[in-house]
mmCIF file of C-alpha atoms in Angstrom:
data_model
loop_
_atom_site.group_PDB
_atom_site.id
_atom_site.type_symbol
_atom_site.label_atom_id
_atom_site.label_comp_id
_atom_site.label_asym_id
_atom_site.label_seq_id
_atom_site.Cartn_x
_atom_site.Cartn_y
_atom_site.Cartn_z
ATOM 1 C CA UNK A 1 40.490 -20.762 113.829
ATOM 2 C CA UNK A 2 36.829 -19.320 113.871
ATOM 3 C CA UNK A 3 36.669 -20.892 116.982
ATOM 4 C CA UNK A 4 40.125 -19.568 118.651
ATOM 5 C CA UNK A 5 38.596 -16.237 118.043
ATOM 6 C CA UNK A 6 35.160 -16.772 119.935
ATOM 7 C CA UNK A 7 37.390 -17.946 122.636
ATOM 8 C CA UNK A 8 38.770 -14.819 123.786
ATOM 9 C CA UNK A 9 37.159 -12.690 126.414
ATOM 10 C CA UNK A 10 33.697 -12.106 125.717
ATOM 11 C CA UNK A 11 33.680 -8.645 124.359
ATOM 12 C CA UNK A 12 30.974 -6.434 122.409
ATOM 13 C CA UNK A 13 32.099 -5.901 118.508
ATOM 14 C CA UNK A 14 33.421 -2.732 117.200
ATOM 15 C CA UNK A 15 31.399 -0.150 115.204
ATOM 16 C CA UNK A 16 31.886 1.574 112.187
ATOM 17 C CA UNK A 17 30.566 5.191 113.438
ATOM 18 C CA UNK A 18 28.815 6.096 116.004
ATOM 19 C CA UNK A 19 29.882 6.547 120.028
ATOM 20 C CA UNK A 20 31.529 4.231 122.712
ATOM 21 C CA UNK A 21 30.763 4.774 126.463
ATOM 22 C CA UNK A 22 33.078 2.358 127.976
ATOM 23 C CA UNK A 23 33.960 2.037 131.807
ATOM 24 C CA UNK A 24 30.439 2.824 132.809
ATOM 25 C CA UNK A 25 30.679 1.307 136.666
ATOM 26 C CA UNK A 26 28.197 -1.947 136.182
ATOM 27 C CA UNK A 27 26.193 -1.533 138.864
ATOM 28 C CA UNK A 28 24.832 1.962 136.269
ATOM 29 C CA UNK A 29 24.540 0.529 132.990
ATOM 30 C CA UNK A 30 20.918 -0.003 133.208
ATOM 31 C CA UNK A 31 20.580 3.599 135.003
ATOM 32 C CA UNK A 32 22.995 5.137 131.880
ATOM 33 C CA UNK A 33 20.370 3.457 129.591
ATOM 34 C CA UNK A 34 17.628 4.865 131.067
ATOM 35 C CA UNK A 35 19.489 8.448 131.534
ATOM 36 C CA UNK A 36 19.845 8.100 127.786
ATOM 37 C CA UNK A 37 16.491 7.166 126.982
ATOM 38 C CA UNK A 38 18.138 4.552 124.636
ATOM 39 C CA UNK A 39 15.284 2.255 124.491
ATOM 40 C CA UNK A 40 13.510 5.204 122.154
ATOM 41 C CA UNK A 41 16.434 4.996 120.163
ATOM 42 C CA UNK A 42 16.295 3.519 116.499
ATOM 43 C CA UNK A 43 19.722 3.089 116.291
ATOM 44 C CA UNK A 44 21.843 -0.080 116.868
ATOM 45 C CA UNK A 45 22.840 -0.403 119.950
ATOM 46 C CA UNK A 46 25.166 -2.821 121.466
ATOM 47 C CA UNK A 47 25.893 -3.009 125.439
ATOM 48 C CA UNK A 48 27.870 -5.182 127.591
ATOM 49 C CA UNK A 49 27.541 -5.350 130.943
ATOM 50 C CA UNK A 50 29.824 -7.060 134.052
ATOM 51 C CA UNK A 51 32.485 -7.259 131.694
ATOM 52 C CA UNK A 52 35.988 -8.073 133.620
ATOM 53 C CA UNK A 53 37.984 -4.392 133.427
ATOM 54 C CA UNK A 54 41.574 -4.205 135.366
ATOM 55 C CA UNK A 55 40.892 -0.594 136.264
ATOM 56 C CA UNK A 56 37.448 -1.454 137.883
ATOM 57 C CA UNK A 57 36.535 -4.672 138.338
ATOM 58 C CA UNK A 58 33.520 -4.982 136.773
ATOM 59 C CA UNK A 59 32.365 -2.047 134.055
ATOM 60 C CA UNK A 60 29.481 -1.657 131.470
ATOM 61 C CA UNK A 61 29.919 -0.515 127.939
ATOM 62 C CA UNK A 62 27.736 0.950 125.604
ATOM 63 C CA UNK A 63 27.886 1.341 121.801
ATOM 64 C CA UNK A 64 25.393 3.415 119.830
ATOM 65 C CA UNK A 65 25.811 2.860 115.965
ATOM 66 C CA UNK A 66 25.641 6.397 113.814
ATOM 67 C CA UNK A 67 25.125 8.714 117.428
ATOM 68 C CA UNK A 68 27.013 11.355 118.049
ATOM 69 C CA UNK A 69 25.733 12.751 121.040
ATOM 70 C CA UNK A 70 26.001 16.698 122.003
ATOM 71 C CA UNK A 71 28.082 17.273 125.465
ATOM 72 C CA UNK A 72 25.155 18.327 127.602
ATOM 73 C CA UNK A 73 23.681 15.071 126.540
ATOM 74 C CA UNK A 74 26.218 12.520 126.924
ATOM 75 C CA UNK A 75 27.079 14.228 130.609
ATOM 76 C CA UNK A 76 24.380 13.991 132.594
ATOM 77 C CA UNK A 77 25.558 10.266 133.065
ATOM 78 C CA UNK A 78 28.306 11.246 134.806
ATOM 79 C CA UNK A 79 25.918 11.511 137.654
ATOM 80 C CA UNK A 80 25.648 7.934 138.048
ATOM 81 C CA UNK A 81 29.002 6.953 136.037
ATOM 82 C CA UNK A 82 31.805 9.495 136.883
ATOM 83 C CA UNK A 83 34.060 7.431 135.735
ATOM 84 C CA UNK A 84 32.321 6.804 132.033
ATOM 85 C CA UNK A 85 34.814 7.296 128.612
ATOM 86 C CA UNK A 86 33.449 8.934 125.701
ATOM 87 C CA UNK A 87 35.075 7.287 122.658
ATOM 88 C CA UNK A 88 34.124 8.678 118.897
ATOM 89 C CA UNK A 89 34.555 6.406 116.182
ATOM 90 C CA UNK A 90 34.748 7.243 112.710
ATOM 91 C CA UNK A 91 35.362 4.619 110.139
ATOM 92 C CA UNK A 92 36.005 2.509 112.570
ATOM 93 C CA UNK A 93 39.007 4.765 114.578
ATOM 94 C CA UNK A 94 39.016 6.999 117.297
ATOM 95 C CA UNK A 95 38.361 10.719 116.673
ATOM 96 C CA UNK A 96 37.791 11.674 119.942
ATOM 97 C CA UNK A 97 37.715 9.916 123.554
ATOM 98 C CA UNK A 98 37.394 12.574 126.987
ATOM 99 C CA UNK A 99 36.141 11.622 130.044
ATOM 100 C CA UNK A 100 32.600 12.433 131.019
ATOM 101 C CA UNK A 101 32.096 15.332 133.252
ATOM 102 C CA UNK A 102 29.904 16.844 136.080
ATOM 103 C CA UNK A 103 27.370 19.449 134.177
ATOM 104 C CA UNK A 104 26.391 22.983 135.859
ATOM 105 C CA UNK A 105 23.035 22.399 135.431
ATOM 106 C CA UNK A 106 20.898 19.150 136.006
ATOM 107 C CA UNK A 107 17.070 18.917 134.428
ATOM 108 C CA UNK A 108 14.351 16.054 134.810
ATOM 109 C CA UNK A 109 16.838 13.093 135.663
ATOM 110 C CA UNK A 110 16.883 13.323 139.271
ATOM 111 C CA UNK A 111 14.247 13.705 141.435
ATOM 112 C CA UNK A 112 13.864 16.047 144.530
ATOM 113 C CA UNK A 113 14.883 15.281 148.158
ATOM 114 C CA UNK A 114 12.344 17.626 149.212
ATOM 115 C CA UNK A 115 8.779 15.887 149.618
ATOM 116 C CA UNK A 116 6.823 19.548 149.544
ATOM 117 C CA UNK A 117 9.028 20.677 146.484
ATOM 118 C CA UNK A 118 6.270 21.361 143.562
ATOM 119 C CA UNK A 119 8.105 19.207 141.754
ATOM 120 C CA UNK A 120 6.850 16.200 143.610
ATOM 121 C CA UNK A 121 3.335 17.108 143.695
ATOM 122 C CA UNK A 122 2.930 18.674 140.021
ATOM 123 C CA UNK A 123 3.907 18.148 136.532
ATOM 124 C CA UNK A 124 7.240 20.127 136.514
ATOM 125 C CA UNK A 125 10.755 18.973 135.500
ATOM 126 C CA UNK A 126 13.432 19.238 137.953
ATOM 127 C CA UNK A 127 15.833 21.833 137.455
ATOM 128 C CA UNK A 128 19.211 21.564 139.831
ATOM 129 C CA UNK A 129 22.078 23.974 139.513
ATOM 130 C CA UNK A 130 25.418 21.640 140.358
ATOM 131 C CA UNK A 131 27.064 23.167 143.899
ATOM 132 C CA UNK A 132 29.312 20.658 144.257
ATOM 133 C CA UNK A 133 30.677 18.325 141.616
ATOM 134 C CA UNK A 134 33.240 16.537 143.498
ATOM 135 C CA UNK A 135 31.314 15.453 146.902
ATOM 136 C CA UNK A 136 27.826 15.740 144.629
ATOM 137 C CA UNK A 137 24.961 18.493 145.295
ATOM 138 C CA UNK A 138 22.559 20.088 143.371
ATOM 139 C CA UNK A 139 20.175 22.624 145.178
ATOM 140 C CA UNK A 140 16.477 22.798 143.606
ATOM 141 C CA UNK A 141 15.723 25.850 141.212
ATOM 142 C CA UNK A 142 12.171 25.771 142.970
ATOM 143 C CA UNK A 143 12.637 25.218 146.833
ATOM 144 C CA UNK A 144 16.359 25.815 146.803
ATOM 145 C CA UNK A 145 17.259 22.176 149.195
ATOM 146 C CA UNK A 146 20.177 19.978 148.570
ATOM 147 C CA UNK A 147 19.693 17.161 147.132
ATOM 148 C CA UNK A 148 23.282 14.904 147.838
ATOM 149 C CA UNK A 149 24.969 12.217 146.323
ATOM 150 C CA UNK A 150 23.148 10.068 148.969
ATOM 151 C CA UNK A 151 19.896 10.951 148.692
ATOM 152 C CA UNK A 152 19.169 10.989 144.868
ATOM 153 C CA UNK A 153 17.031 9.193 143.113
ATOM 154 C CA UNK A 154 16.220 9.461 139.251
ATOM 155 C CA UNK A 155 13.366 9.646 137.552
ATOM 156 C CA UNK A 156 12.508 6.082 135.458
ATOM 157 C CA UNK B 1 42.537 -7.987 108.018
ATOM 158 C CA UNK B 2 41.281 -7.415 111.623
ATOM 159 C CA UNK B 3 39.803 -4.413 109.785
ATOM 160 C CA UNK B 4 38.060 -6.392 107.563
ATOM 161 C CA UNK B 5 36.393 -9.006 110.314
ATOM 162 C CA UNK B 6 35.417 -5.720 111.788
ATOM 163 C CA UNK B 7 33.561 -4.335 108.933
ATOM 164 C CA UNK B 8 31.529 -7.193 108.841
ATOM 165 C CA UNK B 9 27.908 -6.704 110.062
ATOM 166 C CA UNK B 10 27.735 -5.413 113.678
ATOM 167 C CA UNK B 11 27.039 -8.560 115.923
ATOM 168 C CA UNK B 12 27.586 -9.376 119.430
ATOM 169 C CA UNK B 13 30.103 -11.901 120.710
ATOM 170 C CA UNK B 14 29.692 -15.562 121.399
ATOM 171 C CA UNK B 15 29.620 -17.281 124.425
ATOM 172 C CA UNK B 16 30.837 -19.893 125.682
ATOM 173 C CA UNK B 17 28.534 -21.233 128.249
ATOM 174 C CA UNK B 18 24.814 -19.779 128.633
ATOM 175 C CA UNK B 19 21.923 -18.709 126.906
ATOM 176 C CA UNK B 20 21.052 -16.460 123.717
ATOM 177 C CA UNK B 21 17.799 -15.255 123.236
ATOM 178 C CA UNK B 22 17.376 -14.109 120.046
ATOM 179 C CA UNK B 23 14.525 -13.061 117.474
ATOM 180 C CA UNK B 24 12.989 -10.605 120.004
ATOM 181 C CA UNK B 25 11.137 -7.837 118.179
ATOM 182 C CA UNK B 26 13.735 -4.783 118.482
ATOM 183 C CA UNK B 27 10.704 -2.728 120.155
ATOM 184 C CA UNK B 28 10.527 -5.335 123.172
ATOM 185 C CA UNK B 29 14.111 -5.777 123.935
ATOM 186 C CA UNK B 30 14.054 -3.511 126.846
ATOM 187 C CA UNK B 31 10.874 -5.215 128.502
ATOM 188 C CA UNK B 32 11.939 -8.473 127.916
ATOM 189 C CA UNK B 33 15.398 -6.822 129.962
ATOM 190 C CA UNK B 34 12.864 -5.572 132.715
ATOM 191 C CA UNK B 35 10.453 -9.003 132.904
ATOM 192 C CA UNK B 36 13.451 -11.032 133.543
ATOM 193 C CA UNK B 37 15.087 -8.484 136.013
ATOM 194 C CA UNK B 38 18.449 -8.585 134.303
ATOM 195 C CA UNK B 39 19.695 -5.186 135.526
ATOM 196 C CA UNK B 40 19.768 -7.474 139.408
ATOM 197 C CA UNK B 41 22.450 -10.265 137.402
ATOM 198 C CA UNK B 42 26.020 -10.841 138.214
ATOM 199 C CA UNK B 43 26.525 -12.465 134.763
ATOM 200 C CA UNK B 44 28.068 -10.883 132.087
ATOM 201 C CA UNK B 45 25.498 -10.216 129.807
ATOM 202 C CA UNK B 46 25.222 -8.735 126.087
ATOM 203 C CA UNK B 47 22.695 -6.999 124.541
ATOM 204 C CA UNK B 48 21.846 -6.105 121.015
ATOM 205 C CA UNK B 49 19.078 -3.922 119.825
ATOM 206 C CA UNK B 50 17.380 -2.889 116.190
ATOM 207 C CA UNK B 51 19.986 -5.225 114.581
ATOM 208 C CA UNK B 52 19.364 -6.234 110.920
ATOM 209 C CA UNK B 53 17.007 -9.437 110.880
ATOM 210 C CA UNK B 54 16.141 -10.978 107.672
ATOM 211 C CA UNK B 55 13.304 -12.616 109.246
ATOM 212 C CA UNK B 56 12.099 -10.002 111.575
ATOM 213 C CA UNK B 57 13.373 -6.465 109.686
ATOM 214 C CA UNK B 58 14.500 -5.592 113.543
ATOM 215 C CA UNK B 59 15.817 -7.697 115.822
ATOM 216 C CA UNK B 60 17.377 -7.506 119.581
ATOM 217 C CA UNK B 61 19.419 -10.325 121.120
ATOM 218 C CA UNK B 62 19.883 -10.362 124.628
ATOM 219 C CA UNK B 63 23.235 -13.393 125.581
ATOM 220 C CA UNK B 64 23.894 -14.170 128.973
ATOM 221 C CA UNK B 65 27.162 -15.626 130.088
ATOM 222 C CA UNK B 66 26.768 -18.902 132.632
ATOM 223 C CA UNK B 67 22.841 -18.437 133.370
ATOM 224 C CA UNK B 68 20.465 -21.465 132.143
ATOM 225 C CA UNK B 69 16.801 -20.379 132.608
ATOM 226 C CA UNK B 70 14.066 -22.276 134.037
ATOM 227 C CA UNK B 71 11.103 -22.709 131.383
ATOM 228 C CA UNK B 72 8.845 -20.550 133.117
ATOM 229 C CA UNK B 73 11.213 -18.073 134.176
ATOM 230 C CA UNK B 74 11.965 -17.912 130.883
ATOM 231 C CA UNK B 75 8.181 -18.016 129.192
ATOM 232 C CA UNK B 76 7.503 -15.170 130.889
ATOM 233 C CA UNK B 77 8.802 -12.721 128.149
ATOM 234 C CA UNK B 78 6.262 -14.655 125.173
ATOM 235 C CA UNK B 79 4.198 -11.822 126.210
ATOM 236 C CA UNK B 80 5.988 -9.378 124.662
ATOM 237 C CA UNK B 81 8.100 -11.456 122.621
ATOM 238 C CA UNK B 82 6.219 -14.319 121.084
ATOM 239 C CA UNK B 83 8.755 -14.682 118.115
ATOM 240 C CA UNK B 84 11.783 -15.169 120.584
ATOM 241 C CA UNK B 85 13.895 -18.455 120.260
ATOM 242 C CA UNK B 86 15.785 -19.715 123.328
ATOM 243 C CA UNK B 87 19.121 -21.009 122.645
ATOM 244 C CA UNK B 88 21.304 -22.939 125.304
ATOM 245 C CA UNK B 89 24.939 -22.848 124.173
ATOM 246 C CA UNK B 90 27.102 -25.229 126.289
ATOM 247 C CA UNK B 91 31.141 -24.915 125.464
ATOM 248 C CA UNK B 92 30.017 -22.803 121.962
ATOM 249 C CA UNK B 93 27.869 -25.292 121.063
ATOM 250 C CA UNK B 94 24.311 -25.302 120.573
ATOM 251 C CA UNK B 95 22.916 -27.637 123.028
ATOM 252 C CA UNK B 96 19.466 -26.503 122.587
ATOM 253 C CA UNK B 97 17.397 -24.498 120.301
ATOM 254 C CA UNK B 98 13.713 -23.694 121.230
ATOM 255 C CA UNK B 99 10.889 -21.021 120.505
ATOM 256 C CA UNK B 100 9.676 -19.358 123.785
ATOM 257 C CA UNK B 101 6.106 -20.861 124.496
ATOM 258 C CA UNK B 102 3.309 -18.635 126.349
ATOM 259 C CA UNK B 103 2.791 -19.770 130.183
ATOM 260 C CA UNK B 104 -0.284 -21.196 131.458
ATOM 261 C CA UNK B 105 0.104 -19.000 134.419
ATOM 262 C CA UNK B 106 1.316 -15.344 134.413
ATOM 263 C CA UNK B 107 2.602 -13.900 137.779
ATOM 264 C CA UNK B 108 4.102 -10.280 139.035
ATOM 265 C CA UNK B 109 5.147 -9.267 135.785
ATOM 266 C CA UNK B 110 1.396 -7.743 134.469
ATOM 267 C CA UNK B 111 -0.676 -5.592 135.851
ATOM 268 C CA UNK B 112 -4.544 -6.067 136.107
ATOM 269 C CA UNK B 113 -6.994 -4.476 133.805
ATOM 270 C CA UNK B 114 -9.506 -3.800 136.296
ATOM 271 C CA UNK B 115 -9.047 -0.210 138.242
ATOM 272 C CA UNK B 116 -10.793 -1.434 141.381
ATOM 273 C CA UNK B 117 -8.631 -5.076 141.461
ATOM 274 C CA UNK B 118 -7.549 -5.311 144.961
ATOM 275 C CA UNK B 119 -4.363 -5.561 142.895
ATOM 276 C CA UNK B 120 -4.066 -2.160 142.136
ATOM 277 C CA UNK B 121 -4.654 -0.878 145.330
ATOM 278 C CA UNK B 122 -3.092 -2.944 148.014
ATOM 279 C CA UNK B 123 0.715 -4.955 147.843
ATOM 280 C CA UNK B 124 -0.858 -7.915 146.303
ATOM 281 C CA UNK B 125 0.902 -9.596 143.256
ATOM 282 C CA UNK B 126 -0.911 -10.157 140.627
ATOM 283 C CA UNK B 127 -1.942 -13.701 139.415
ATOM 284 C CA UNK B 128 -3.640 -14.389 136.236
ATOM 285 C CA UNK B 129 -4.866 -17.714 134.018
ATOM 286 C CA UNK B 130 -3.655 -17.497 130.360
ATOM 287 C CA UNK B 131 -7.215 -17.908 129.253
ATOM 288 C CA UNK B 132 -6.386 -17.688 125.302
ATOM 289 C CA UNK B 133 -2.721 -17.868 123.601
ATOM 290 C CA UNK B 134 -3.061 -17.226 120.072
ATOM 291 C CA UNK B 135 -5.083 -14.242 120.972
ATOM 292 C CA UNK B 136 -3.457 -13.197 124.396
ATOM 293 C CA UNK B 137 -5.999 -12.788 127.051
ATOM 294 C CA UNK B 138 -5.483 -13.505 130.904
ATOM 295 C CA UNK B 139 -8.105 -13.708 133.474
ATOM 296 C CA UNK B 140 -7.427 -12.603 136.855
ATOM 297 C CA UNK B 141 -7.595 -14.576 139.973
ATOM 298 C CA UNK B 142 -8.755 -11.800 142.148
ATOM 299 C CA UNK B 143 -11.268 -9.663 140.585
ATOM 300 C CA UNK B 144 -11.381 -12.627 137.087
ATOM 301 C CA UNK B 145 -11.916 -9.589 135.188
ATOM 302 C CA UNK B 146 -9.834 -10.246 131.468
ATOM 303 C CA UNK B 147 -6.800 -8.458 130.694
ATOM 304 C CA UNK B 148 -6.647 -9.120 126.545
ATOM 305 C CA UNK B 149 -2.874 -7.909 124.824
ATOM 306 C CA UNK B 150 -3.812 -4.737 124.106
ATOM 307 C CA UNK B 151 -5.096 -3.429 127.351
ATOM 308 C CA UNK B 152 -1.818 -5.205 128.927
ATOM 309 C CA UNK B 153 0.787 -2.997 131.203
ATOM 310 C CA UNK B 154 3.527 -4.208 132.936
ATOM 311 C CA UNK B 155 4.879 -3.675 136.354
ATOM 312 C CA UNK B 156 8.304 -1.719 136.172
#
C-alpha cells in the first residue's frame, strides 16, 4: 500500500503553513528562485520543477514553509511567470489563492537595455515604472528608454 | 486520514527511476543546483532545502526523475558538499547507495585564485589538480598557483 502511494505522479508534499506558487512556466523556476532570493532563505523550501500540468505542459512549483510573502514581493515574478498562482495555506487549507500580477513599479531585478544608463556603469538599482503590462515595458527612472519584454535581462 | 499522512514531516516525493542526492549541507543546495547545471534539465526534478536532518541539523535533497550521473559529473559537487550521499533508485528501489568522493581533477566549475591567471582574463576554462582532499586545495594547470577551500569561488 506504501508503495501504491509512491506510485502516483511524482508530486512535491503539502505544507502545513506557509505559501504555494504553483504553475510557475518551467522554463522560470530557477529565475523565480533567484527573483525571490530563496537561497538566503532559512525556511523550508520545497520546489518541483517539469512537473506534467494539463493547463501548461510543463510548470514549476514552489513551496515555502511558514512565508507569507507581502504583494509587492511575491509580484515581481510575474515578470518572468505571468501565469504563477499564489496559494496560502493555513493548517494545511487554502486561505487565499489569486493570480500573480504585473506591478507599477519594477526595482533591481531587471537590468537596463540602455548600455550608457548609470545604472550599468555605477552602483545604482534599477528603478522601472511599468508602461505596459500586457505587451511588457518598463521605461528607466534614470535615462527614461524602454526596456521590452524582449530585451530584458535580470540581474543574478 | 489523508490529513494525517500530510501532517507528517514535510518530505519530498519518491521516485521511481533516478537519482537522490541527499545529505547536502542546506547552505550548499543551491551551488550544488548551479555545479551540475540543473536549471538546463528536461527531467522532472525535486528539490528540498533546510529540511530537518538528524545527522546534519539542515539538510537539502535534490531527486531527479530518469537521470543516472556519471561519477565525475557527479563528484563535482564534493566541493561544496563533501557529506552528500548518491543514491540510484531503479523502479523505487535502492539500487545503489554511495557517498560523493572528491575528483582528482576539477574542471569549469572553480575559478582560479590567482588575479593574473590567464584564466581570469581570457575565455580559458579553468583546469586544476586536486592536490590535497581532506584539506581541499587545487593547483592550477596554468599559472599552478593553489586555490585552498577557503579562497575557492565558483563560476556562475
Amino acid at each position: 500500500m506504501e508503495k501504491e502511494a509512491l506510485r502516483k505522479e511524482l508530486k512535491v508534499s503539502a505544507i502545513e503553513n506557509g505559501t504555494v506558487i504553483d504553475h510557475i512556466p518551467a522554463a522560470s523556476v530557477f529565475q523565480v528562485i533567484n527573483i525571490l532570493n530563496l537561497s538566503a532563505f532559512e525556511n523550508q523550501i520545497l520546489f518541483g520543477t517539469n512537473l506534467e500540468s494539463q493547463k501548461m505542459g510543463k510548470k514549476g512549483i514552489i513551496k515555502v514553509r511558514s512565508k507569507f510573502f507581502a504583494s509587492d514581493e511575491i509580484n515581481k515574478i510575474a515578470l518572468v511567470a505571468p501565469t504563477a498562482t499564489l496559494i496560502v495555506i493555513k493548517n494545511f487549507e487554502v486561505v487565499e489563492k489569486k493570480k500573480v500580477s504585473i506591478p507599477d513599479k519594477v526595482e533591481k531585478i531587471v537590468k537596463c537595455f540602455n548600455p550608457n544608463c548609470i545604472t550599468n556603469h555605477e552602483d545604482v538599482p534599477t528603478r522601472f515604472q511599468v508602461i505596459d503590462k500586457t505587451d511588457l515595458k518598463l521605461r528607466c527612472h534614470y535615462c527614461a528608454k524602454i526596456t521590452a519584454k524582449d530585451s530584458m535581462t535580470f540581474k543574478s
